[in-house]
XYZ file of C-alpha atoms in Angstrom:
308
model
C -16.753 -28.745 -22.701
C -16.812 -24.896 -23.776
C -13.906 -22.509 -23.380
C -14.572 -21.199 -20.410
C -15.344 -24.394 -18.626
C -11.835 -25.491 -19.732
C -10.362 -22.110 -18.283
C -11.959 -22.944 -14.886
C -11.001 -26.093 -14.476
C -7.317 -24.755 -15.464
C -7.578 -22.293 -12.704
C -8.934 -25.174 -10.039
C -6.519 -27.371 -11.094
C -3.787 -24.087 -10.527
C -5.540 -23.750 -7.348
C -5.323 -27.642 -6.063
C -1.408 -27.788 -7.501
C -0.151 -24.692 -5.119
C -1.907 -25.493 -2.684
C -0.727 -29.299 -2.009
C 2.864 -27.412 -2.399
C 2.318 -25.380 0.613
C 0.445 -28.634 2.320
C 3.663 -30.239 1.801
C 6.324 -27.236 2.758
C 7.430 -26.706 -0.404
C 7.015 -22.804 -0.378
C 8.693 -21.964 -2.979
C 7.131 -23.678 -5.515
C 3.697 -22.417 -3.507
C 4.476 -19.244 -4.206
C 5.543 -19.491 -7.734
C 2.369 -21.047 -8.493
C -0.255 -18.673 -6.284
C 2.071 -15.832 -8.274
C 1.203 -17.458 -11.712
C -2.436 -18.045 -10.803
C -2.597 -14.445 -9.518
C -1.376 -13.332 -12.899
C -3.826 -15.220 -14.961
C -7.051 -13.751 -12.640
C -5.760 -10.749 -12.805
C -5.558 -10.604 -16.246
C -9.213 -12.171 -16.621
C -10.118 -9.347 -14.315
C -9.134 -6.745 -16.637
C -10.070 -8.357 -20.138
C -12.644 -5.586 -21.238
C -13.658 -7.477 -24.033
C -14.731 -11.141 -23.028
C -18.022 -11.365 -22.659
C -17.576 -15.196 -20.245
C -17.677 -13.443 -16.457
C -20.055 -11.036 -15.035
C -18.350 -8.021 -13.404
C -19.755 -9.229 -10.540
C -17.597 -12.504 -10.886
C -14.673 -10.552 -12.143
C -14.656 -8.512 -8.613
C -14.610 -11.972 -6.979
C -11.900 -13.366 -9.271
C -9.787 -10.167 -8.170
C -10.705 -11.010 -4.891
C -9.699 -14.354 -4.886
C -6.248 -13.406 -6.481
C -5.686 -10.687 -3.829
C -5.867 -13.857 -1.242
C -3.471 -15.636 -3.318
C -0.761 -13.065 -3.005
C -1.341 -12.705 0.797
C -0.831 -15.883 1.363
C 2.136 -15.588 -0.664
C 3.650 -12.559 1.188
C 2.984 -15.160 4.513
C 5.083 -17.677 3.124
C 8.005 -15.272 2.520
C 7.933 -13.594 5.607
C 7.806 -15.722 8.678
C 7.909 -13.649 11.616
C 4.436 -12.667 10.709
C 1.491 -14.025 13.279
C -1.289 -11.986 11.496
C -0.495 -14.084 8.469
C -3.035 -15.239 5.830
C -3.376 -19.304 6.991
C -3.870 -22.103 4.499
C -6.593 -23.428 5.750
C -8.246 -19.557 5.042
C -7.211 -20.134 1.654
C -8.840 -23.421 0.730
C -11.883 -22.369 1.851
C -12.108 -20.455 -1.579
C -11.574 -24.112 -3.475
C -15.386 -23.881 -4.265
C -15.505 -20.821 -5.570
C -12.895 -20.695 -8.129
C -14.209 -23.894 -9.121
C -17.960 -22.501 -9.425
C -17.101 -18.875 -10.293
C -19.884 -18.950 -13.038
C -22.833 -20.010 -10.347
C -21.178 -18.519 -7.688
C -23.438 -15.790 -5.994
C -22.646 -16.070 -1.946
C -20.692 -13.095 0.121
C -16.869 -13.592 -0.270
C -15.522 -14.821 2.944
C -13.042 -12.103 3.084
C -12.904 -8.295 3.611
C -10.524 -7.999 0.703
C -10.124 -5.581 -2.190
C -9.626 -7.026 -5.898
C -6.346 -7.360 -6.667
C -4.992 -3.991 -8.467
C -5.241 -3.128 -12.197
C -2.005 -3.002 -13.970
C -0.859 -2.683 -17.280
C -0.734 -6.135 -18.759
C 2.789 -6.769 -20.090
C 3.213 -8.262 -23.307
C 6.206 -10.930 -23.810
C 9.351 -9.510 -23.648
C 8.276 -6.441 -21.982
C 8.923 -7.483 -18.586
C 12.870 -7.432 -19.765
C 13.281 -4.321 -20.247
C 11.854 -3.575 -16.563
C 14.531 -5.260 -15.077
C 16.847 -2.511 -14.573
C 15.404 -2.694 -11.066
C 17.635 -3.428 -8.021
C 16.876 -6.093 -5.853
C 17.598 -4.187 -2.734
C 15.597 -6.856 -0.580
C 17.446 -9.887 -2.194
C 19.085 -10.542 1.510
C 15.883 -10.560 3.108
C 14.328 -13.133 0.644
C 11.628 -10.697 -0.429
C 10.071 -10.611 2.753
C 7.084 -8.616 3.694
C 3.930 -8.459 5.198
C 0.673 -9.149 3.962
C 0.721 -5.689 3.054
C 3.389 -6.256 0.770
C 0.718 -7.030 -2.018
C -1.557 -4.236 -3.128
C -5.242 -4.924 -2.365
C -5.811 -1.531 -3.193
C -3.047 -0.504 -5.123
C -3.798 2.189 -7.640
C -4.140 2.481 -11.532
C -2.299 5.594 -12.524
C -4.829 7.912 -10.999
C -4.912 6.469 -6.924
C -7.783 5.800 -5.086
C -7.895 9.328 -3.203
C -11.021 10.283 -1.181
C -12.150 13.939 -0.952
C -12.513 16.033 2.236
C -15.065 15.423 4.642
C -17.980 17.767 5.623
C -17.147 20.407 8.218
C -18.454 20.215 11.865
C -18.777 22.948 13.929
C -15.224 22.701 16.408
C -14.179 20.099 14.393
C -10.586 19.716 12.652
C -10.240 18.311 9.173
C -6.553 17.354 8.364
C -4.892 17.659 4.946
C -1.411 16.196 4.270
C 0.066 17.353 1.579
C 2.839 14.466 0.532
C 5.762 16.510 -1.037
C 8.899 13.696 -1.625
C 10.203 11.044 -0.300
C 14.284 10.491 -0.362
C 15.737 6.927 -1.232
C 18.960 6.500 -2.584
C 17.615 4.291 -5.361
C 14.756 6.689 -5.976
C 15.446 6.380 -9.742
C 15.181 2.822 -9.871
C 11.757 2.561 -8.943
C 8.816 1.478 -11.047
C 4.960 2.951 -10.550
C 6.024 4.309 -7.201
C 3.199 5.400 -4.719
C 2.310 5.561 -1.361
C -0.628 4.087 0.640
C -2.084 6.035 3.668
C -4.066 4.366 6.233
C -4.601 5.309 9.697
C -4.185 2.379 12.466
C -5.188 2.350 16.236
C -3.088 0.796 18.994
C -3.588 -2.716 17.683
C -3.152 -2.271 14.157
C -6.315 -2.067 12.882
C -7.756 0.145 10.181
C -9.955 2.941 11.635
C -9.919 5.072 8.341
C -10.712 4.067 4.198
C -7.048 3.382 3.114
C -6.192 5.120 -0.002
C -3.353 5.144 -2.282
C -1.862 8.186 -4.409
C -1.522 8.433 -7.819
C 2.105 6.841 -9.504
C 4.456 9.222 -9.052
C 6.018 10.432 -12.576
C 8.846 13.156 -11.224
C 12.112 11.733 -9.639
C 15.213 14.099 -9.262
C 18.186 12.599 -7.672
C 17.283 10.576 -4.676
C 14.103 12.071 -4.419
C 10.646 10.866 -5.974
C 8.211 14.056 -5.556
C 4.130 13.288 -5.420
C 2.861 16.963 -4.382
C 0.146 15.106 -3.957
C -2.685 15.935 -1.143
C -4.284 13.785 1.151
C -7.583 14.228 3.460
C -7.632 12.486 6.352
C -11.710 10.762 6.642
C -11.971 11.502 10.333
C -12.020 14.793 12.274
C -8.999 14.955 14.089
C -10.618 14.952 17.668
C -12.196 12.047 16.651
C -9.259 9.844 16.227
C -8.503 6.986 19.049
C -5.794 7.721 21.388
C -2.499 6.318 20.088
C -2.913 6.060 16.580
C -1.017 6.940 14.020
C -1.065 7.796 10.527
C 1.287 5.556 8.177
C 2.253 6.139 4.995
C 4.143 2.878 2.916
C 6.405 3.596 -0.038
C 5.192 0.772 -2.669
C 7.084 0.107 -6.524
C 6.579 -2.816 -8.831
C 8.880 -5.205 -9.390
C 8.767 -6.602 -12.869
C 11.062 -9.924 -11.458
C 8.306 -11.163 -9.148
C 5.298 -9.268 -11.330
C 3.391 -7.772 -7.742
C 3.952 -4.967 -6.686
C 6.054 -4.032 -2.877
C 6.479 -2.628 0.264
C 9.674 -0.983 -0.082
C 9.854 0.890 3.275
C 7.072 2.930 5.471
C 7.045 5.709 8.266
C 4.251 6.908 10.022
C 3.107 9.887 12.160
C 1.313 10.256 15.698
C -1.055 11.769 16.988
C 0.986 14.733 18.575
C 2.739 14.897 15.624
C -0.236 16.458 13.999
C 0.243 20.144 13.673
C 0.263 22.778 11.008
C 3.293 23.243 8.711
C 6.036 20.727 7.308
C 7.232 17.662 9.022
C 10.451 15.536 8.184
C 9.755 11.602 9.444
C 12.163 8.738 9.478
C 11.924 5.873 7.218
C 11.732 1.970 8.540
C 12.232 -1.147 6.834
C 9.432 -3.495 5.496
C 7.148 -5.515 6.861
C 4.758 -2.586 7.791
C 4.826 -2.919 11.409
C 1.777 -1.171 12.395
C 2.121 -1.696 16.360
C 5.336 0.110 15.905
C 6.913 -2.320 18.797
C 9.875 -3.592 16.093
C 10.775 -0.544 13.751
C 14.321 -0.649 12.212
C 15.827 2.263 10.097
C 15.774 1.870 6.480
C 19.073 3.726 6.294
C 21.576 6.142 8.054
C 21.475 8.396 5.860
C 19.631 11.669 5.911
C 16.801 10.634 3.652
C 13.018 11.219 5.274
C 9.658 11.773 4.162
C 8.533 15.105 3.695
C 5.329 16.326 4.354
C 2.914 19.117 5.073
C -0.045 19.418 7.127
C -3.038 21.886 6.981
C -5.660 22.120 9.859
C -8.861 22.938 8.852
C -11.332 24.015 11.536
C -14.980 25.255 11.515
C -15.684 27.672 14.366
């Protein structure tokens, strides 16, 4: 039996163990197993000197890792209705079992788990300075609490679209975000998306680079985001969402800490300050809870480009 076969068998056994815990209602154990397996798959995806798997196979492994994290997020956030179901996850068993010969389209529209630095033993302890600000919530988060597109340090921002006569393009500069524990956030970045009234993406989702400048209660981004649709073509009732995410070493995944949004009637040139809300991200904007009563906000600046 080859080493690769042994690795795949180990992954398959771990997958079965996790889904068994899940089906038995042992959610804490299931979450732990999902995290462990997702981490193992992610490590393989990041490996640059391993000829055991093709790039396409690594991409599939990354997508499986994303699904594992999404299922784990669903278990931690029992109030969400749009979760990733166990029966959906079980569809991946044959894929992980036969990863070396699997050549069909992946059954779910997800992106591979992010490429993060793999920490050496002992390095995690050095990062345990982060406060457990949401321990009372049991680490709750939406399925978006995990980073299907979380960036490497350079982010995933897209260039401005070509101009069209009579149409406007929007550039949003994310200047800074105010948080009472700003200095404790590890690898902070923002995910920007445009959603319709049903919470469905109408634009490609983008991630900023990781912010490196922190000052008092602020994390500075100073980065421009190009909205990937002409303003006039945005659907009625849509909103632009800004999710603040950071890495949680104790849990070993990237979590959404808070979010804010801008509605269509707020699109106008110049500065704007928007309120921050508690996670999980409510893309339908129906159950909003302010993150804090303190005067801490997300600071943005809008620029409209119109081709006459």
